[in-house]
XYZ file of C-alpha atoms in Angstrom:
683
model
C 171.366 11.712 -45.044
C 171.506 12.097 -41.813
C 169.835 9.696 -38.817
C 166.737 10.829 -37.856
C 166.229 11.988 -34.320
C 163.861 10.319 -31.743
C 161.403 13.461 -31.978
C 161.434 13.823 -35.409
C 160.594 10.194 -35.976
C 157.407 10.701 -33.574
C 156.272 13.622 -35.692
C 156.849 11.434 -38.782
C 154.720 8.438 -37.690
C 152.110 10.898 -36.413
C 151.948 12.563 -39.794
C 151.655 9.466 -41.382
C 148.897 8.566 -39.704
C 147.113 11.374 -40.156
C 147.094 11.019 -43.794
C 146.179 7.210 -43.754
C 143.113 8.596 -42.165
C 142.574 11.406 -44.075
C 142.577 9.447 -47.282
C 140.382 6.592 -45.561
C 137.854 8.892 -45.079
C 138.151 11.008 -48.301
C 137.872 7.097 -49.883
C 134.530 6.806 -48.011
C 132.808 10.036 -49.266
C 134.155 9.070 -52.730
C 132.023 5.601 -52.577
C 129.133 7.801 -50.787
C 128.758 10.136 -53.591
C 129.558 7.336 -55.999
C 126.431 5.923 -54.418
C 124.393 8.970 -54.115
C 125.238 9.923 -58.155
C 124.426 6.021 -58.749
C 120.832 6.557 -57.539
C 120.231 9.947 -58.772
C 120.421 8.858 -61.992
C 116.868 8.491 -63.190
C 116.078 11.355 -61.997
C 118.359 13.214 -63.715
C 117.058 11.316 -66.670
C 113.564 12.522 -66.034
C 114.716 16.397 -65.431
C 116.475 16.263 -68.802
C 113.108 14.770 -70.484
C 110.790 17.223 -68.872
C 113.320 20.509 -69.504
C 111.986 20.641 -73.201
C 108.483 20.664 -72.308
C 109.004 23.376 -69.323
C 110.964 25.076 -71.508
C 107.837 24.710 -74.372
C 105.380 25.939 -71.591
C 107.806 28.989 -70.355
C 108.073 29.592 -74.222
C 105.115 27.918 -75.937
C 105.883 30.454 -78.770
C 109.487 30.372 -79.863
C 108.693 32.047 -83.054
C 110.637 35.450 -84.400
C 109.150 38.819 -83.320
C 108.121 39.779 -86.888
C 106.094 36.210 -86.879
C 104.723 37.362 -83.781
C 103.183 40.483 -84.736
C 101.261 38.839 -87.595
C 99.455 36.108 -85.715
C 99.251 38.514 -82.645
C 95.987 40.088 -84.042
C 94.171 36.548 -84.952
C 94.622 36.076 -81.220
C 92.927 39.018 -80.323
C 89.859 38.368 -82.430
C 89.532 34.623 -81.259
C 90.482 36.077 -77.446
C 88.147 39.092 -76.926
C 85.039 37.210 -77.919
C 86.071 34.259 -75.647
C 86.389 36.419 -72.773
C 82.793 38.143 -73.680
C 81.874 34.888 -73.047
C 83.663 34.149 -69.651
C 82.336 37.199 -68.619
C 78.634 36.311 -68.827
C 79.625 33.033 -67.575
C 80.114 34.812 -64.576
C 77.098 37.091 -64.384
C 74.850 33.686 -64.314
C 76.442 32.536 -61.867
C 75.877 35.538 -59.961
C 72.070 35.677 -60.581
C 71.394 32.406 -59.330
C 71.260 33.634 -55.746
C 68.471 35.737 -56.888
C 65.901 32.967 -58.072
C 65.343 31.294 -55.520
C 61.530 31.897 -54.779
C 59.281 33.705 -57.059
C 56.571 34.317 -53.871
C 58.597 37.019 -52.031
C 59.221 39.489 -55.088
C 57.701 37.975 -58.252
C 58.495 41.108 -60.477
C 61.741 41.317 -59.086
C 61.838 37.452 -60.124
C 60.419 37.675 -63.525
C 63.174 40.723 -63.896
C 66.343 38.506 -63.197
C 64.605 35.794 -65.452
C 64.554 38.068 -68.223
C 68.089 38.707 -67.852
C 68.852 35.485 -67.201
C 66.967 34.717 -70.577
C 69.147 37.435 -71.910
C 72.470 35.841 -71.067
C 71.528 32.492 -72.091
C 70.520 33.760 -75.610
C 73.871 35.491 -75.864
C 76.118 32.471 -74.983
C 73.799 30.319 -77.039
C 74.228 32.648 -79.924
C 78.240 33.295 -78.894
C 79.593 29.872 -77.603
C 79.618 27.972 -80.720
C 81.652 31.248 -82.364
C 84.402 31.396 -79.821
C 85.043 28.053 -79.689
C 85.167 28.127 -83.746
C 87.564 30.931 -83.668
C 89.936 29.328 -80.889
C 90.029 26.134 -83.257
C 91.076 28.352 -85.594
C 93.622 30.286 -84.421
C 95.284 27.096 -83.248
C 95.286 25.846 -86.634
C 96.980 28.670 -87.480
C 99.607 27.965 -85.246
C 100.352 24.568 -85.783
C 100.568 25.807 -89.880
C 102.929 28.298 -89.336
C 104.910 26.597 -86.259
C 104.405 29.758 -84.122
C 104.464 27.226 -81.254
C 105.434 23.784 -79.948
C 103.951 20.936 -81.070
C 103.397 19.899 -77.443
C 101.585 23.408 -77.171
C 99.510 22.748 -79.713
C 98.068 19.227 -78.934
C 96.952 20.736 -75.688
C 95.135 23.295 -77.286
C 93.784 21.398 -79.664
C 92.225 18.497 -76.783
C 90.850 21.492 -74.880
C 89.031 22.913 -77.984
C 87.564 19.294 -78.755
C 86.710 19.137 -75.259
C 84.665 22.670 -75.500
C 82.688 21.120 -78.482
C 81.989 18.184 -77.034
C 80.638 20.103 -73.871
C 78.532 21.932 -76.190
C 76.691 19.500 -78.367
C 76.118 17.129 -75.364
C 74.325 20.100 -73.666
C 72.437 20.999 -76.040
C 72.414 24.815 -75.397
C 72.238 24.344 -71.747
C 75.080 26.928 -70.982
C 74.152 28.116 -67.657
C 74.073 24.655 -65.629
C 70.514 24.191 -66.201
C 69.825 27.616 -63.614
C 67.092 28.503 -66.269
C 65.285 25.256 -66.348
C 65.497 25.267 -62.606
C 64.257 28.989 -62.302
C 61.119 28.422 -64.989
C 59.760 25.318 -62.653
C 59.953 27.413 -59.970
C 57.822 30.225 -61.832
C 55.470 26.976 -62.879
C 55.260 26.232 -59.213
C 54.862 29.753 -57.996
C 51.768 29.691 -60.836
C 50.187 27.161 -58.831
C 49.962 28.153 -55.823
C 48.894 31.242 -56.654
C 46.054 29.315 -58.414
C 45.340 27.142 -55.656
C 45.678 29.352 -52.498
C 43.216 32.056 -54.234
C 40.804 29.251 -55.367
C 38.081 28.205 -53.431
C 35.010 25.791 -54.419
C 31.348 27.639 -54.560
C 29.464 27.189 -51.468
C 25.934 25.447 -52.254
C 23.674 23.378 -50.978
C 21.747 20.311 -52.390
C 19.422 21.981 -53.853
C 21.174 25.461 -54.826
C 18.979 27.392 -56.891
C 15.772 27.036 -54.826
C 17.404 29.396 -52.383
C 20.234 31.434 -53.725
C 19.452 34.142 -55.550
C 19.883 32.649 -59.269
C 23.027 35.320 -60.693
C 25.766 35.079 -62.596
C 28.473 34.154 -60.281
C 31.422 36.602 -59.946
C 35.260 36.034 -60.542
C 36.427 33.953 -58.307
C 40.215 35.197 -58.237
C 41.182 38.608 -57.114
C 42.283 40.901 -59.559
C 45.793 41.465 -58.374
C 46.180 37.745 -58.389
C 45.051 37.517 -61.896
C 47.415 40.579 -62.655
C 50.310 38.198 -61.552
C 48.804 34.908 -63.028
C 49.532 37.085 -66.331
C 52.473 38.278 -65.697
C 53.881 34.508 -65.041
C 52.389 33.587 -68.176
C 54.007 36.183 -70.400
C 57.341 35.083 -68.760
C 56.425 31.035 -69.272
C 55.712 31.845 -72.927
C 58.318 33.789 -74.067
C 60.354 30.285 -72.816
C 58.265 27.898 -74.610
C 55.737 26.628 -71.597
C 52.674 27.448 -72.645
C 51.493 24.406 -72.611
C 52.237 23.464 -69.462
C 51.173 26.341 -68.204
C 47.847 25.409 -69.377
C 47.766 22.178 -68.069
C 48.332 23.346 -64.725
C 45.550 26.082 -64.694
C 43.196 23.476 -66.091
C 44.250 20.941 -63.247
C 43.797 23.456 -60.374
C 40.685 25.009 -61.930
C 38.939 21.554 -62.910
C 39.414 20.501 -59.328
C 38.258 23.216 -57.814
C 34.544 22.603 -60.166
C 34.771 18.716 -59.210
C 34.783 20.395 -55.445
C 31.977 22.414 -55.970
C 29.726 19.722 -57.765
C 30.548 16.947 -55.157
C 28.167 18.795 -52.827
C 25.587 18.435 -54.828
C 25.744 14.316 -54.085
C 26.244 13.215 -58.183
C 26.434 9.852 -58.076
C 23.735 9.242 -59.535
C 24.986 10.563 -62.911
C 26.410 7.241 -62.918
C 24.012 5.141 -62.988
C 23.386 2.289 -66.143
C 20.941 1.810 -68.573
C 19.967 -1.803 -66.276
C 19.277 0.497 -63.710
C 16.431 2.491 -64.944
C 13.820 0.028 -64.199
C 11.652 2.574 -61.603
C 9.895 5.438 -63.238
C 9.239 7.224 -60.078
C 13.580 7.377 -59.430
C 13.977 8.182 -62.939
C 11.876 11.380 -62.485
C 13.801 12.333 -58.953
C 17.128 11.735 -60.942
C 16.002 14.285 -64.132
C 14.762 16.720 -61.964
C 17.847 16.837 -59.985
C 19.853 16.305 -63.282
C 17.478 19.597 -64.141
C 18.623 21.716 -61.389
C 22.418 20.469 -61.289
C 22.516 20.836 -65.170
C 21.437 24.704 -64.748
C 23.588 25.560 -61.556
C 26.366 23.923 -63.145
C 26.182 26.210 -66.517
C 24.602 29.250 -65.081
C 27.302 29.474 -62.069
C 29.853 27.299 -62.241
C 30.836 27.169 -66.046
C 29.832 30.456 -66.720
C 32.757 31.573 -63.458
C 35.270 29.313 -65.194
C 34.322 30.809 -68.974
C 34.823 34.370 -67.847
C 38.024 33.899 -65.818
C 39.457 31.800 -68.389
C 39.162 35.285 -70.695
C 40.822 37.261 -67.905
C 43.401 35.413 -67.837
C 44.497 34.430 -71.007
C 42.458 37.518 -72.830
C 46.520 38.509 -74.111
C 47.076 35.119 -76.212
C 43.541 35.188 -78.382
C 40.199 33.865 -78.346
C 41.812 30.182 -79.391
C 44.141 29.542 -76.299
C 41.554 30.318 -73.357
C 38.591 28.686 -75.246
C 41.063 25.932 -75.227
C 41.071 25.716 -71.698
C 37.829 26.455 -70.916
C 36.814 23.117 -72.788
C 39.150 20.769 -71.141
C 37.835 22.295 -67.415
C 34.664 21.630 -68.627
C 35.374 18.339 -69.772
C 37.229 17.129 -66.597
C 35.041 18.637 -64.670
C 31.986 17.279 -65.330
C 29.594 18.639 -68.009
C 30.428 15.031 -70.002
C 29.315 13.245 -67.201
C 25.997 15.182 -67.198
C 25.432 14.791 -70.937
C 25.914 10.575 -70.858
C 23.261 10.605 -68.015
C 21.034 12.387 -70.816
C 21.863 9.690 -72.941
C 21.237 6.728 -70.497
C 17.847 7.854 -70.255
C 17.391 7.401 -73.759
C 18.397 4.641 -73.985
C 16.605 2.928 -71.162
C 13.228 1.045 -71.786
C 10.639 2.835 -74.002
C 7.772 2.752 -71.680
C 5.058 5.611 -72.940
C 5.748 7.462 -69.942
C 9.090 7.749 -70.287
C 7.517 10.439 -73.061
C 7.263 12.925 -70.389
C 10.840 12.463 -68.647
C 12.686 12.653 -72.501
C 10.606 16.330 -72.715
C 12.050 16.651 -69.823
C 15.249 16.912 -70.712
C 14.602 18.405 -73.921
C 13.114 20.961 -72.125
C 15.954 21.537 -69.761
C 18.935 21.758 -72.378
C 16.261 23.957 -74.707
C 16.249 26.509 -71.862
C 20.321 26.642 -71.422
C 20.173 26.543 -75.361
C 21.953 29.963 -75.764
C 24.167 29.386 -72.714
C 25.319 25.874 -74.381
C 25.881 28.167 -78.031
C 27.623 30.663 -76.078
C 30.177 28.549 -73.493
C 30.616 25.314 -75.669
C 30.001 27.078 -78.922
C 34.050 26.795 -80.101
C 36.095 24.648 -81.629
C 37.775 23.745 -78.569
C 34.355 22.251 -77.178
C 33.638 19.967 -80.007
C 33.579 16.847 -77.598
C 30.777 18.687 -75.888
C 28.973 19.790 -78.697
C 29.284 16.104 -80.694
C 27.633 14.715 -77.329
C 25.128 17.764 -76.981
C 23.607 16.774 -80.590
C 24.129 13.473 -80.127
C 21.614 13.445 -76.701
C 18.996 15.756 -78.523
C 18.797 13.670 -82.230
C 18.411 10.346 -79.669
C 15.626 12.731 -77.156
C 13.759 14.026 -80.110
C 13.748 10.409 -82.013
C 12.650 8.459 -78.802
C 10.238 11.045 -77.390
C 8.500 10.938 -80.843
C 8.525 6.810 -81.619
C 6.797 6.816 -78.140
C 4.070 9.082 -79.718
C 3.768 8.054 -82.524
C 3.371 4.390 -81.339
C 0.932 5.372 -78.572
C -2.229 4.625 -80.602
C -0.678 0.952 -81.896
C -0.151 0.193 -77.731
C -3.639 1.155 -76.674
C -4.915 -1.194 -79.563
C -2.616 -3.739 -78.323
C -4.045 -3.475 -74.778
C -7.664 -4.333 -76.223
C -6.438 -8.245 -76.372
C -5.840 -7.681 -72.574
C -8.629 -9.163 -69.935
C -10.547 -6.349 -67.730
C -9.919 -5.738 -64.396
C -11.156 -8.832 -62.504
C -13.082 -6.511 -60.002
C -14.577 -3.886 -62.783
C -12.519 -0.791 -61.913
C -10.892 1.306 -64.044
C -7.833 -0.035 -66.350
C -4.582 1.600 -65.364
C -4.804 2.079 -69.390
C -7.781 4.210 -69.494
C -6.325 6.257 -66.329
C -3.006 6.585 -67.391
C -4.122 7.920 -71.011
C -6.486 10.874 -69.879
C -3.970 11.920 -67.418
C -1.393 11.934 -70.231
C -3.344 13.338 -72.701
C -4.109 16.308 -70.256
C -0.558 16.890 -69.179
C 0.865 16.473 -72.905
C -2.008 19.070 -73.534
C -0.833 21.026 -70.689
C 0.940 24.469 -70.382
C 4.209 22.234 -69.114
C 4.449 19.857 -72.020
C 2.519 21.054 -75.233
C 5.342 23.407 -76.437
C 7.542 20.981 -75.852
C 5.945 18.356 -77.728
C 5.506 20.409 -80.656
C 8.957 21.516 -80.631
C 10.188 17.798 -80.461
C 7.558 16.813 -83.432
C 8.125 19.377 -85.670
C 11.886 18.582 -85.391
C 11.171 15.181 -86.515
C 9.125 15.879 -89.164
C 11.516 18.430 -90.553
C 14.351 15.767 -90.213
C 12.015 13.692 -92.560
C 10.880 16.737 -94.839
C 7.202 16.367 -93.589
C 5.207 19.332 -92.841
C 3.771 19.804 -89.243
C 0.694 21.140 -88.007
C -0.023 21.035 -84.253
C -3.189 19.807 -85.103
C -1.092 16.584 -85.574
C -0.883 16.326 -81.965
C -4.543 17.262 -81.077
C -5.603 14.254 -83.825
C -3.422 11.482 -82.552
C -4.392 12.412 -78.941
C -8.414 12.291 -80.123
C -7.664 8.887 -81.227
C -6.564 7.345 -78.488
C -9.329 7.945 -76.388
C -11.655 6.577 -79.412
C -9.397 4.021 -78.985
C -9.848 3.651 -75.175
C -13.758 3.862 -75.962
C -13.335 1.035 -78.364
C -11.253 -0.961 -75.697
C -13.958 -0.165 -72.519
C -16.422 -2.191 -75.008
C -14.715 -5.039 -75.871
C -13.457 -5.263 -72.149
C -17.295 -4.988 -71.041
C -18.677 -7.939 -72.990
C -15.219 -10.046 -71.411
C -17.364 -10.455 -67.802
C -19.586 -13.628 -67.371
C -21.360 -11.573 -64.740
C -23.128 -9.103 -66.062
C -23.600 -7.246 -63.223
C -20.351 -6.812 -62.989
C -20.002 -5.267 -66.369
C -22.505 -2.733 -65.411
C -20.384 -1.573 -62.891
C -17.183 -1.595 -65.107
C -18.897 0.780 -67.449
C -20.593 2.981 -64.942
C -16.930 3.275 -63.420
C -15.221 3.926 -67.056
C -17.834 6.036 -68.102
C -17.763 8.391 -65.889
C -14.133 8.471 -65.417
C -13.794 9.705 -68.780
C -16.610 12.304 -68.108
C -14.691 13.435 -64.876
C -11.253 13.713 -65.762
C -11.766 14.713 -69.511
C -14.326 17.440 -68.370
C -13.003 21.018 -68.536
C -9.812 19.811 -70.060
C -7.903 20.705 -73.332
C -8.665 17.518 -74.756
C -12.058 17.653 -73.372
C -12.792 20.969 -75.070
C -11.686 18.848 -78.352
C -13.853 16.641 -77.889
C -16.439 18.235 -77.367
C -19.782 19.103 -74.996
C -22.055 16.477 -76.774
C -19.535 13.851 -76.200
C -19.082 14.585 -72.373
C -22.401 14.742 -71.903
C -22.818 11.336 -73.529
C -20.178 9.625 -71.024
C -22.288 10.973 -68.329
C -25.783 9.854 -69.313
C -24.016 6.062 -69.751
C -22.695 6.419 -66.567
C -26.482 7.041 -64.893
C -27.866 4.483 -67.509
C -25.353 1.623 -66.236
C -25.830 2.987 -62.716
C -29.591 2.586 -62.786
C -29.828 -0.880 -64.367
C -26.683 -1.865 -62.353
C -29.033 -1.447 -59.178
C -32.273 -1.977 -60.720
C -30.742 -6.120 -61.694
C -28.879 -6.709 -58.505
C -30.011 -4.734 -55.319
C -32.953 -3.435 -56.664
C -34.719 -6.758 -56.315
C -34.140 -7.651 -52.608
C -36.762 -5.383 -51.337
C -39.400 -8.255 -53.201
C -38.121 -10.700 -51.085
C -39.836 -8.614 -47.752
C -42.968 -8.741 -49.297
C -45.867 -8.235 -46.703
C -48.672 -10.599 -48.896
C -50.047 -12.980 -46.038
C -48.926 -11.126 -42.980
C -52.160 -8.437 -43.136
C -53.700 -8.759 -40.306
C -52.006 -12.039 -39.645
C -54.840 -13.928 -41.796
C -53.559 -17.608 -41.180
C -52.690 -17.424 -38.020
C -49.956 -16.130 -35.371
C -47.728 -19.313 -36.101
C -48.012 -19.090 -39.860
C -47.270 -15.366 -39.805
C -44.302 -16.310 -38.061
C -43.478 -19.142 -40.335
C -43.362 -17.043 -42.854
C -41.627 -14.270 -42.042
C -39.175 -17.114 -40.956
C -38.980 -17.862 -44.913
C -38.845 -14.530 -46.142
C -36.135 -13.279 -44.128
C -34.304 -15.963 -44.737
C -35.036 -16.202 -48.515
C -34.074 -12.058 -48.180
C -30.484 -12.913 -46.289
C -29.369 -15.282 -48.805
C -30.101 -13.262 -51.522
C -27.980 -10.152 -49.674
C -25.611 -12.841 -48.665
C -25.186 -13.607 -52.960
C -25.247 -10.501 -53.747
C -22.785 -8.613 -51.219
C -20.654 -11.616 -51.768
C -19.795 -11.037 -55.229
C -20.086 -6.991 -54.607
C -17.739 -7.041 -51.872
C -15.123 -8.034 -54.659
C -15.609 -4.901 -56.832
C -14.805 -1.580 -56.746
C -15.754 2.012 -57.909
C -12.786 3.864 -57.569
C -14.195 7.609 -57.957
C -15.430 8.248 -53.986
C -18.685 10.737 -55.330
C -19.756 7.837 -57.909
C -19.174 5.173 -55.185
C -21.285 6.999 -52.048
C -24.166 8.348 -54.596
C -24.535 4.197 -55.476
C -24.310 3.245 -51.796
C -26.958 5.939 -50.939
C -29.037 4.557 -54.087
C -28.961 0.890 -52.695
C -29.406 1.790 -48.754
C -32.197 4.518 -49.977
C -33.423 1.154 -51.828
C -33.112 -1.612 -48.824
C -32.876 -0.241 -45.768
C -36.134 1.893 -45.588
C -37.577 -1.117 -46.575
C -35.751 -3.626 -43.913
C -36.335 -1.048 -41.105
C -40.196 -1.294 -41.850
C -40.889 -4.599 -42.125
C -38.691 -5.501 -39.144
C -40.682 -2.997 -37.061
C -43.562 -4.890 -37.913
C -43.102 -8.074 -38.645
C -39.373 -9.127 -36.624
C -41.015 -9.541 -32.905
C -43.085 -12.006 -34.407
C -39.410 -13.867 -35.274
C -37.280 -11.800 -32.193
C -39.366 -14.481 -29.446
C -38.037 -17.190 -30.745
C -35.226 -19.472 -29.631
C -33.485 -19.720 -32.800
C -34.035 -15.770 -34.188
C -30.533 -15.212 -34.610
C -31.269 -17.783 -37.388
C -33.102 -15.211 -39.627
C -32.735 -11.811 -38.100
C -28.944 -10.997 -39.063
C -29.184 -7.319 -39.224
C -30.793 -4.388 -37.546
C -31.593 -1.650 -39.846
C -28.227 0.181 -38.855
C -26.150 -2.494 -39.451
C -27.336 -3.712 -42.586
C -26.813 0.135 -43.480
C -22.987 0.181 -42.077
C -22.741 -3.858 -44.332
C -23.853 -1.860 -47.394
C -21.690 0.594 -46.806
C -18.568 -1.216 -46.423
C -18.917 -1.928 -50.405
C -16.912 -0.842 -53.409
C -14.158 0.207 -51.134
C -10.729 0.361 -53.536
C -7.906 -1.345 -52.320
C -4.151 -1.005 -51.822
C -3.019 -1.764 -55.191
C 0.328 -0.602 -57.283
C -0.520 1.170 -60.279
C 1.157 2.347 -63.279
C 1.532 2.915 -67.018
C -0.230 -0.070 -69.104
C 1.845 -2.501 -70.190
C 3.193 -2.652 -73.963
C 2.842 -5.110 -75.268
C 5.333 -6.785 -78.259
C 3.751 -6.364 -81.397
C 6.865 -4.415 -82.664
C 10.374 -4.378 -81.337
C 10.085 -0.799 -81.165
C 9.151 -0.981 -77.305
C 10.313 -3.551 -74.877
C 8.351 -4.606 -71.804
C 6.822 -1.098 -70.235
C 7.391 -1.289 -66.159
C 4.288 -0.802 -64.571
C 4.988 2.064 -61.755
C 2.366 4.985 -61.295
C 2.126 8.367 -63.174
C 2.724 10.966 -60.899
C 0.108 13.407 -60.495
C 2.069 16.455 -59.919
C 3.332 18.379 -62.607
C 6.759 18.266 -63.381
C 8.860 20.904 -60.886
C 10.293 23.690 -63.081
C 13.234 25.699 -62.180
C 13.529 28.967 -61.849
C 15.058 31.045 -64.642
C 18.868 32.152 -64.169
């Protein structure tokens, strides 16, 4: 081998260095690649694990074509109803915007709501079936190994989740859209009622100034039509009870608002507060007017409106609504007030109040039977029956006990002023009232019912006999009381007062006609007799003190005559003062009788006194002590006498009830109103 030249050596060295560098670079790349492969090994493992699942996802069914032909029919049967269900779901979501507000287009809203209900019904009927069919296909795929196991497991989990959701939602396949839409419809029902219902304007005494007529339906016909349409839709969706509740709530509040204008606070008065007969009379008068107005106007209108709105649903539905409105609006409070009156103290004057209440209910009997006669108004019917029963029993008890109470009053002392006892004036006025046109028919009816309950016969004569017995018992009381006075003169005044009272207040009356003219004349004669004997035994003796004996021509001398006049004037003054002081405490109630009595006294005394003073007064008037003897002029004497027997302001009332039995509590002394009980114009 020949030696290398210099140039060749240089070339070889250069090539060597180049190869060295290339080898070094390749080693570096190998290290880098090795490191990269080392780092990629876990990812490759993951890819290796996912490949079967990707393959299953891409080709979940790996069966042969003939097997696929067999299962394809089953799959189609399950997929078709499932696809239909999904299509309906999409349709429901499309209805949501159309069910936002029923106010703007109620008919359109109800139409869309009907479609929604049909869709929901379809889902409820088909969802379960579609899920079951899909489940059957999954089981078929699993049984015949038509699909990958992992794919089958995923399908089974999905089916189980669908079944769980179906059970949890309890058939709510629309996401709650139907329930929300029905709630909005109920809101529209309430709005229509509220905005078109206005309390009936009225005054505190509505029947006095307003025409007595039945109120028209308080809702316009178009509104009623809308309400009926809404009710029809709510019924289909099982919401009738909620619909009725809304209706009762709104309409009862309207009736209450109308009644509030009448100031019915007195309906809440308790039994303990019924101690004033006058206040009871005022309350009962108001109660009669207000009850008649409420029944004939307010409840009559509600009765008609309930029929108009719910007529398509049948009698039971609308009467049930009306019964609830009547109860909630205040009908029960009216009846409870009457019951409270029956439970108050059984003072005899209360009989008239019970008859007033019975009369008010009797006038409304036909209205009550028509409005509150259904089974739905059982509570009102029961309370009304209880009230009527209490009225009849209470009134009958008081009436049949009157004679006993009059007899018990015989034990009481007579009036100290010789006037007419409250018992006498009460019984005379009371008897006249009971036999008058206002009360006699009612009392007959009440007592006839009470007797029928006891299986006893009733005759109108029973009332006459009982009242006649009352008057005769009063006569016996007068005889007993007159003997209780220590002063005979006061006894005469007492008998004069009371005989005249019986004659004047029973003359030309029904009870007076029953007693007879002879009875009346007898009391008139008794009045004249006791008046005469009273004047004779008291004032009639005064003129004897002004005797002229010994004064004729001053037979004993002027000084003797003066002394005699002084003595006689002094005796007259003392006797007059004595009589006047006693008589000033006595009373003659009747103005005519009082003026007649005073006139007789004046005519008996004053002319004699005037003549005496004209003839013999000058003998005394010149005396320094004339004032001790001449106390009166004829005019002042007449004026003094005229001031006698005037009645003092007193608080009269019905006679006190005495406790022989526990049937009556202590009576309250109040004045029996002289004016007849106001009546209400029939509506």
